[in-house]
mmCIF file with all atom_site columns, C-alpha atoms in Angstrom:
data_model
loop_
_atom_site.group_PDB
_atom_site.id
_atom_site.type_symbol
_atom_site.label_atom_id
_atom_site.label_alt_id
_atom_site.label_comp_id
_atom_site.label_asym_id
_atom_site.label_entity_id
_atom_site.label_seq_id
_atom_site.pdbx_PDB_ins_code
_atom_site.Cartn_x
_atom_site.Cartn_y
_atom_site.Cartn_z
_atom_site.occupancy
_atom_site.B_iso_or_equiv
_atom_site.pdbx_formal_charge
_atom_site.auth_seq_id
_atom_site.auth_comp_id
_atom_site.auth_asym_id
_atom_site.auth_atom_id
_atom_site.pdbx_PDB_model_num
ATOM 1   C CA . UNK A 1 1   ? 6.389   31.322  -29.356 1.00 41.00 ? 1   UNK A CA 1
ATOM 2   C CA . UNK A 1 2   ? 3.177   29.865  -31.494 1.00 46.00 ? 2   UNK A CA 1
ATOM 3   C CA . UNK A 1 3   ? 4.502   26.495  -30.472 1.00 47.00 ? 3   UNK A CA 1
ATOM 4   C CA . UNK A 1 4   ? 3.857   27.630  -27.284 1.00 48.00 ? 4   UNK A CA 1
ATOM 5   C CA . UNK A 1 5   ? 0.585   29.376  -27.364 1.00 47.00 ? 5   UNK A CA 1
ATOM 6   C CA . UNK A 1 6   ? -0.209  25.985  -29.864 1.00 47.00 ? 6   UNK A CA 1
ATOM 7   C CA . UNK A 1 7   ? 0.589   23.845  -26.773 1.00 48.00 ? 7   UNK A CA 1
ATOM 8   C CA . UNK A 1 8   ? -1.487  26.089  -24.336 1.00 50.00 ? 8   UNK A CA 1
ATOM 9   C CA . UNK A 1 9   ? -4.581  25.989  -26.515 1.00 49.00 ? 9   UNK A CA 1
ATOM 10  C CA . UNK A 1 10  ? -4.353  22.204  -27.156 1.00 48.00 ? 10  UNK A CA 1
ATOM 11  C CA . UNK A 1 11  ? -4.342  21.395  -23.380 1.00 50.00 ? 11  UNK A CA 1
ATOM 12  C CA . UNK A 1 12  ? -7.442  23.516  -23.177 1.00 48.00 ? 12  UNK A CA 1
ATOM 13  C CA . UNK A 1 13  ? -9.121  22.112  -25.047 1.00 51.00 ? 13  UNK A CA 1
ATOM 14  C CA . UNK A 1 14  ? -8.219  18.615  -23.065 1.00 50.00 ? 14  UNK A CA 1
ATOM 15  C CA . UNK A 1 15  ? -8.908  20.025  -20.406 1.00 49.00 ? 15  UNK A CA 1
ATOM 16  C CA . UNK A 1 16  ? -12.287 21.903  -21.425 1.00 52.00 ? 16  UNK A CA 1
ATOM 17  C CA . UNK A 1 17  ? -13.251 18.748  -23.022 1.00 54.00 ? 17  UNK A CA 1
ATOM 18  C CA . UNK A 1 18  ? -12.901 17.068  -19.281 1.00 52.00 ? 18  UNK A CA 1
ATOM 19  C CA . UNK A 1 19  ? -14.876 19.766  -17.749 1.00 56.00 ? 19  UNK A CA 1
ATOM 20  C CA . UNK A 1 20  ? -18.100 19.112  -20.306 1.00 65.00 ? 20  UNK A CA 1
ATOM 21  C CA . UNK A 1 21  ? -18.658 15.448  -18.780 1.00 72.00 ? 21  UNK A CA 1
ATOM 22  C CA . UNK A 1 22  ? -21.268 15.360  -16.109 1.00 83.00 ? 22  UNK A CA 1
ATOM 23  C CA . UNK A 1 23  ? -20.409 13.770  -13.191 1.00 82.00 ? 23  UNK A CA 1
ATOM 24  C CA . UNK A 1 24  ? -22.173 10.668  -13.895 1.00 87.00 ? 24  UNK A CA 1
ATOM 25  C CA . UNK A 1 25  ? -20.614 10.385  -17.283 1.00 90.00 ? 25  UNK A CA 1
ATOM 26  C CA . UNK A 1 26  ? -16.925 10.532  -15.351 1.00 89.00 ? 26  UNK A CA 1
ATOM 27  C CA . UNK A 1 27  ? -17.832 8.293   -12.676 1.00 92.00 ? 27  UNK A CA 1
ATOM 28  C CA . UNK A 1 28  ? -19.695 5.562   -15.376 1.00 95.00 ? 28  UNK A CA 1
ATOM 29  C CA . UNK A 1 29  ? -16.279 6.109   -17.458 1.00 95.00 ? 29  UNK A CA 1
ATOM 30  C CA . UNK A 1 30  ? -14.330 5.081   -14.350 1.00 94.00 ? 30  UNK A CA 1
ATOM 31  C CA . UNK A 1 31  ? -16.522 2.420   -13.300 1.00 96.00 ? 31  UNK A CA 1
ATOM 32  C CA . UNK A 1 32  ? -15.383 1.142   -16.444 1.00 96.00 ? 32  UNK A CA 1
ATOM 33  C CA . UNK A 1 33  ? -12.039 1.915   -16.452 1.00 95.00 ? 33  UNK A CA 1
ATOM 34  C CA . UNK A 1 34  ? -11.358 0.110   -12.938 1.00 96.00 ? 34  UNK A CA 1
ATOM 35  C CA . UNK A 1 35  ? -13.255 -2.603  -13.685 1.00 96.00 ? 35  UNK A CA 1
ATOM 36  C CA . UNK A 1 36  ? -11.707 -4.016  -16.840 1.00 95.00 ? 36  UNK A CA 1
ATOM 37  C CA . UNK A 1 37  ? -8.255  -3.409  -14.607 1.00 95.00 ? 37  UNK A CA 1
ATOM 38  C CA . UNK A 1 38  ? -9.359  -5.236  -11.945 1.00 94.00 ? 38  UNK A CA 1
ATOM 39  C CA . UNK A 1 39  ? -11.025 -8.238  -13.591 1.00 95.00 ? 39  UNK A CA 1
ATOM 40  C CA . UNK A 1 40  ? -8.567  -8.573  -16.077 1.00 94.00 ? 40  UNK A CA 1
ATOM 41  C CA . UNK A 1 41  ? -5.686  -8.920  -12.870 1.00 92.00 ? 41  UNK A CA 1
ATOM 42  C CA . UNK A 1 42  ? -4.257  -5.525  -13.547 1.00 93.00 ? 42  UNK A CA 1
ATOM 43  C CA . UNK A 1 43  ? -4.318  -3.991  -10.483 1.00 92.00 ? 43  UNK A CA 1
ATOM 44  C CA . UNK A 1 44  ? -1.579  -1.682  -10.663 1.00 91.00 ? 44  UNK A CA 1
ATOM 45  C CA . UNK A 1 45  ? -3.883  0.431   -13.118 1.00 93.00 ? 45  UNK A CA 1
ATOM 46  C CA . UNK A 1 46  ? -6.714  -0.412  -11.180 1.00 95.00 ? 46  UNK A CA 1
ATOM 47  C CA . UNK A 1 47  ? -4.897  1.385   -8.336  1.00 93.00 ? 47  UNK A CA 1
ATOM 48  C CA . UNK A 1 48  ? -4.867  4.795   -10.326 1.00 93.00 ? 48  UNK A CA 1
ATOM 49  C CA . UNK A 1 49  ? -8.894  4.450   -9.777  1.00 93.00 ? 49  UNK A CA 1
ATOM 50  C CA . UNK A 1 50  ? -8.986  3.987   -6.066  1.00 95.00 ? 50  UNK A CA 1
ATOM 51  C CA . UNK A 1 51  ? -8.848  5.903   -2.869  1.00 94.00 ? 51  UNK A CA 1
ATOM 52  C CA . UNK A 1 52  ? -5.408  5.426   -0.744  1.00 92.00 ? 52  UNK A CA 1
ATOM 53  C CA . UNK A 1 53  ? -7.226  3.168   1.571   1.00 90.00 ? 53  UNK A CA 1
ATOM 54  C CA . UNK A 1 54  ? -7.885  0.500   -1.050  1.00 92.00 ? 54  UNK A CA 1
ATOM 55  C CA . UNK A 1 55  ? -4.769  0.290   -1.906  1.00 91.00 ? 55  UNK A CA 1
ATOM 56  C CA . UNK A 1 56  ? -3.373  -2.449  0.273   1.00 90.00 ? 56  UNK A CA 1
ATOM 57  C CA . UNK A 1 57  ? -6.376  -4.711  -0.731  1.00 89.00 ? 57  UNK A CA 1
ATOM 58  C CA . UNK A 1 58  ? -5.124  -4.121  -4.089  1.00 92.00 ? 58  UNK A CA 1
ATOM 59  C CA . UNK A 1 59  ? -1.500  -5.397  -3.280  1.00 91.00 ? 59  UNK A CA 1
ATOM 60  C CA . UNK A 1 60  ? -2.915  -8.249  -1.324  1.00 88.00 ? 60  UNK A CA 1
ATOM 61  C CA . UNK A 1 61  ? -4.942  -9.308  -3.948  1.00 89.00 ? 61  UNK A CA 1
ATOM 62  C CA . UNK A 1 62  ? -2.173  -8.769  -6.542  1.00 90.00 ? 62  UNK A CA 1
ATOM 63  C CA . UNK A 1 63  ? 0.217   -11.010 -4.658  1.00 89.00 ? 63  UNK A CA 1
ATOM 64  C CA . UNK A 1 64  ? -1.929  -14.071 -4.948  1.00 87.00 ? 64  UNK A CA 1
ATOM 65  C CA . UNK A 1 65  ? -1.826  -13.724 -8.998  1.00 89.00 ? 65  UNK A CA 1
ATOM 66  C CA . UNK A 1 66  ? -0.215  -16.472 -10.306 1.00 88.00 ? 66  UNK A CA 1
ATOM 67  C CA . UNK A 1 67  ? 1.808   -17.116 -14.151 1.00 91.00 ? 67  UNK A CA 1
ATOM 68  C CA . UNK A 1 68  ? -1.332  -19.712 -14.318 1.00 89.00 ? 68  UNK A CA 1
ATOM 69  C CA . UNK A 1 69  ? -4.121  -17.569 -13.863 1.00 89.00 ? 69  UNK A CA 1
ATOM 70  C CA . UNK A 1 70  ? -2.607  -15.131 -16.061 1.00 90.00 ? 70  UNK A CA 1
ATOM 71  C CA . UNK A 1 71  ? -2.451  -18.012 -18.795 1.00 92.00 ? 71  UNK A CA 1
ATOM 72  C CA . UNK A 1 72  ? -6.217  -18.663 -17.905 1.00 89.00 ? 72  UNK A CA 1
ATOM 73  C CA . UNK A 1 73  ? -7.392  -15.302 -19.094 1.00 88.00 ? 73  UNK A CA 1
ATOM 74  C CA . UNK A 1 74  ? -5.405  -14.908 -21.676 1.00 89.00 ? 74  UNK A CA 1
ATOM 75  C CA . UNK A 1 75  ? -6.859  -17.823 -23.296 1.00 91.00 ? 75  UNK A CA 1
ATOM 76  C CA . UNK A 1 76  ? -10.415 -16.969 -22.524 1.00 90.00 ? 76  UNK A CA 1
ATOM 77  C CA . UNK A 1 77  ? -9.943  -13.055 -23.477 1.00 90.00 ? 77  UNK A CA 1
ATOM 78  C CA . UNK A 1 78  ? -10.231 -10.484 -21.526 1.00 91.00 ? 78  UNK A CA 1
ATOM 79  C CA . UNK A 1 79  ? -13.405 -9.463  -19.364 1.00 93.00 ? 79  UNK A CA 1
ATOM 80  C CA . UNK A 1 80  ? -15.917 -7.121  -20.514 1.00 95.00 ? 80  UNK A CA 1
ATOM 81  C CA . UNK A 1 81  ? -17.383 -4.339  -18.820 1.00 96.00 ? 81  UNK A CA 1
ATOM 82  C CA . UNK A 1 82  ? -21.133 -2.301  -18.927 1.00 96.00 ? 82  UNK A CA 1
ATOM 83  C CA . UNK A 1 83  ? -22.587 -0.387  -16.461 1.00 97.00 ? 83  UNK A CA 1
ATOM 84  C CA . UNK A 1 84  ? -26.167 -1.206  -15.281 1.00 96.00 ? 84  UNK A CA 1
ATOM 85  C CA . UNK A 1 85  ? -26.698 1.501   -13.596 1.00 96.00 ? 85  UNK A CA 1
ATOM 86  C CA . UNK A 1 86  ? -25.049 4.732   -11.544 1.00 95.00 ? 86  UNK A CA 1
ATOM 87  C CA . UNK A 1 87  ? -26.481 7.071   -8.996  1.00 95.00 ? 87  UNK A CA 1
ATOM 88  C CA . UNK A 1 88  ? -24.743 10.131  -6.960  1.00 92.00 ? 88  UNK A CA 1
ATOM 89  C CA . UNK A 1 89  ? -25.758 11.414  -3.945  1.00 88.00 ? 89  UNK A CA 1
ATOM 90  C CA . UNK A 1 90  ? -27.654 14.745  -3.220  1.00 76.00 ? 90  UNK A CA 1
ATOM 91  C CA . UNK A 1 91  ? -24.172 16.734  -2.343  1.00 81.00 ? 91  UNK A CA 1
ATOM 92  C CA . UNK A 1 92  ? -22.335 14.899  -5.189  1.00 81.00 ? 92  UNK A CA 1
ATOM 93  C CA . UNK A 1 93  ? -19.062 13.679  -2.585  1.00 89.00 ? 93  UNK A CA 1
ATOM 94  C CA . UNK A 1 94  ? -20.521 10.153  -2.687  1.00 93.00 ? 94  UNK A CA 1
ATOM 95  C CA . UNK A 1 95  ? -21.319 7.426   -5.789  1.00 95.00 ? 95  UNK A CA 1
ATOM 96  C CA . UNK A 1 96  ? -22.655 4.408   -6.427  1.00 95.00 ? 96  UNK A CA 1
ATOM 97  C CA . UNK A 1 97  ? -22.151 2.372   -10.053 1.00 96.00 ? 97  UNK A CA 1
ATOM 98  C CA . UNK A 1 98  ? -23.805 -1.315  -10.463 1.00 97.00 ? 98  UNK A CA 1
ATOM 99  C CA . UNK A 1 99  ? -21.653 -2.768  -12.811 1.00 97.00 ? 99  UNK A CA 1
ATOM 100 C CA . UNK A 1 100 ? -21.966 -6.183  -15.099 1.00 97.00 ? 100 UNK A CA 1
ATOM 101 C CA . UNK A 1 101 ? -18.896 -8.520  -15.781 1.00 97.00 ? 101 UNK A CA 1
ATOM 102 C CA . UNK A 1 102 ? -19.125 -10.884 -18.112 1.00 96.00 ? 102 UNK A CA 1
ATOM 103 C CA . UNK A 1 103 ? -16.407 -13.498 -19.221 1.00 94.00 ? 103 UNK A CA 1
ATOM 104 C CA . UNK A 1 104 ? -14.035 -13.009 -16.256 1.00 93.00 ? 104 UNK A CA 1
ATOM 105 C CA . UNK A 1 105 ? -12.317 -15.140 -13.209 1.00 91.00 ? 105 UNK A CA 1
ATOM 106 C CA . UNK A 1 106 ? -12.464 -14.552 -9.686  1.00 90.00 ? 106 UNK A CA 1
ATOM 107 C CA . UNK A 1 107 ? -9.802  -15.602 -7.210  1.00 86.00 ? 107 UNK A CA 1
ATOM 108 C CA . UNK A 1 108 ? -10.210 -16.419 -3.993  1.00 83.00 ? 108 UNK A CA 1
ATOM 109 C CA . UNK A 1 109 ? -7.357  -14.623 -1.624  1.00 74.00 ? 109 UNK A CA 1
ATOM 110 C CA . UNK A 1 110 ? -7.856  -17.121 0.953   1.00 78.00 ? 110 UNK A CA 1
ATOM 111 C CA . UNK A 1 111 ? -7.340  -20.755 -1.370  1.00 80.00 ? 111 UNK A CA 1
ATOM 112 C CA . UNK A 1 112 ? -5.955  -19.518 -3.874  1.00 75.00 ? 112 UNK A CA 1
ATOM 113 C CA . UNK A 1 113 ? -8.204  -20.760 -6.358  1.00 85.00 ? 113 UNK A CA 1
ATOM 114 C CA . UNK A 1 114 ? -9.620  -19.423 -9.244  1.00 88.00 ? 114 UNK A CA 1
ATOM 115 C CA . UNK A 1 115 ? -13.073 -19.552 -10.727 1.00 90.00 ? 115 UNK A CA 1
ATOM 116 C CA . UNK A 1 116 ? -14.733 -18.586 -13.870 1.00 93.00 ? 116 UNK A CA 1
ATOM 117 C CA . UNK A 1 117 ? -17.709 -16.445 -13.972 1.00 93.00 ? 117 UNK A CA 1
ATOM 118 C CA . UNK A 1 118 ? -19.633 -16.050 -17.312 1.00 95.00 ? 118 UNK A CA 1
ATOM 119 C CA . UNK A 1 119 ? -21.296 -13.201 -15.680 1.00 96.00 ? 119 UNK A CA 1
ATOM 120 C CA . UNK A 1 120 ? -21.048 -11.325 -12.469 1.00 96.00 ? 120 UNK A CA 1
ATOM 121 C CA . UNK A 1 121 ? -22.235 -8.003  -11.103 1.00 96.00 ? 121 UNK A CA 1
ATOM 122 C CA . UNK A 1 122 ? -19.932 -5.549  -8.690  1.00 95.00 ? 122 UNK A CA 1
ATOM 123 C CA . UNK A 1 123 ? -21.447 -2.446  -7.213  1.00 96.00 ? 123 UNK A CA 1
ATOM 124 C CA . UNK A 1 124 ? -18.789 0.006   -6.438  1.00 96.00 ? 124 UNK A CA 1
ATOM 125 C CA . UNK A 1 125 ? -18.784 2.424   -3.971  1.00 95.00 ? 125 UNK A CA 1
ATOM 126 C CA . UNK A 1 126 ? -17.320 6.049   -5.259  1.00 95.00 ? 126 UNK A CA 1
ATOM 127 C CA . UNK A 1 127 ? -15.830 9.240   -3.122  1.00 94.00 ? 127 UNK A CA 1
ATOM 128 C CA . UNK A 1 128 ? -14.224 12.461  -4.707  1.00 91.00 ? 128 UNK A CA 1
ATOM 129 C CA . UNK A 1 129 ? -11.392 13.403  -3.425  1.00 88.00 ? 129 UNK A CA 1
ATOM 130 C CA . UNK A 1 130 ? -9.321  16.216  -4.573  1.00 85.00 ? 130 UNK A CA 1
ATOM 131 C CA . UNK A 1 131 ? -12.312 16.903  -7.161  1.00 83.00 ? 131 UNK A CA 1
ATOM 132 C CA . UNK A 1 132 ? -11.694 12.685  -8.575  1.00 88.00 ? 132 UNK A CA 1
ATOM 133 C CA . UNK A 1 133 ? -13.482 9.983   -8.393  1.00 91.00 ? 133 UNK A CA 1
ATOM 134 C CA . UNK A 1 134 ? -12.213 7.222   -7.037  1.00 94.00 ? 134 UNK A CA 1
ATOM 135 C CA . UNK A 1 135 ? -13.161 3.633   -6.313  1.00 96.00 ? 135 UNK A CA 1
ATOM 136 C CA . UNK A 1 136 ? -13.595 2.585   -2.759  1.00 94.00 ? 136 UNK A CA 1
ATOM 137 C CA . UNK A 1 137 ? -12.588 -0.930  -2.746  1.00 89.00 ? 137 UNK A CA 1
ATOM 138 C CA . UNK A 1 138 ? -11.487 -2.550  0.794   1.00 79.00 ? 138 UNK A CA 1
ATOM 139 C CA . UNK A 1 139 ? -11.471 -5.802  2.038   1.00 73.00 ? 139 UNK A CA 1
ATOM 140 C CA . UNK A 1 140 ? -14.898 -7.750  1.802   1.00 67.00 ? 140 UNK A CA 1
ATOM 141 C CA . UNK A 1 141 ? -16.579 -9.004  5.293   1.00 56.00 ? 141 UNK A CA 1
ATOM 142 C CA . UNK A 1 142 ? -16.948 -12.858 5.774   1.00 48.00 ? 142 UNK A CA 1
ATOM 143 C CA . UNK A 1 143 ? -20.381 -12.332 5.282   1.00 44.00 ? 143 UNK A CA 1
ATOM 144 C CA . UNK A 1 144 ? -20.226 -10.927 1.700   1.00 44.00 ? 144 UNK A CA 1
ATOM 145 C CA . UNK A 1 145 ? -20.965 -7.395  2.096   1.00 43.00 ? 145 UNK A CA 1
ATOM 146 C CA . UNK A 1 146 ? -18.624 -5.085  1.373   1.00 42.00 ? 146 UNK A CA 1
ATOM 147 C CA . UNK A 1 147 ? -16.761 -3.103  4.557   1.00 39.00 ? 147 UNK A CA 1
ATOM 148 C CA . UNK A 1 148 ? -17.636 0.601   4.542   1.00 39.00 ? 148 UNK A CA 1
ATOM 149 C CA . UNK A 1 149 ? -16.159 2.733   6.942   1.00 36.00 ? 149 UNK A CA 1
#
């Protein structure tokens, strides 16, 4: 039984620890999170950041890694990731986090190709769902803005 009650007491305090991050803390962490995933090509953890709707983007953009991008980035090192700055709206459903990437490659879906960026900047768009947030990132418009339904 005191494995037990050990158990219980260590997952609340995981889970207490959790609670003690303000919202912008989580959302900066996740910022973060999705956007060494994403602009290091691993989008299937980038996927455990983002709402069900970005999710195909995701795939689409995951099919048109190649072995030879991969070999790219590995030989540059991986991207790295800072937030410039974060803001949630007044009833706390919605979030926006500017984020700065520097030493990573961008591939474009349409040719195929693949160029480096020494430094970049990607605002993402944030909604909580099921008391999470996640990363809201759908397919960009021709015109460079991002879609948002």
């Amino acid at each position: 039984y005191e494995i037990g009650v050990r158990l219980v007491g260590s997952e609340m305090c995981i889970r207490d620890s959790l609670q003690q991050q303000t919202p912008q803390t989580q959302i900066e962490q996740t910022a973060i999170d999705f956007c060494e995933a994403f602009y290091n090509f691993n989008y299937p953890a980038a996927q455990a950041w983002s709402t069900p709707s970005s999710l195909s983007y995701l795939s689409f953009l995951a099919s048109n890694v190649r072995q030879t991008h991969l070999d790219l980035l590995k030989t540059r090192g991986a991207a790295k990731v800072s937030v410039i700055s974060s803001e949630i709206d007044a009833n706390s459903e919605e979030a926006t986090v500017v984020c700065q990437i520097k030493n990573t490659f961008v591939i474009n879906p349409v040719e195929g190709k693949i160029e480096y960026m020494s430094s970049l900047q990607d605002t993402l768009q944030f909604v909580r769902e099921n008391n999470k947030w996640l990363v809201k990132k759908d397919i960009p418009q021709q015109n460079g803005k991002q879609s948002h339904d």
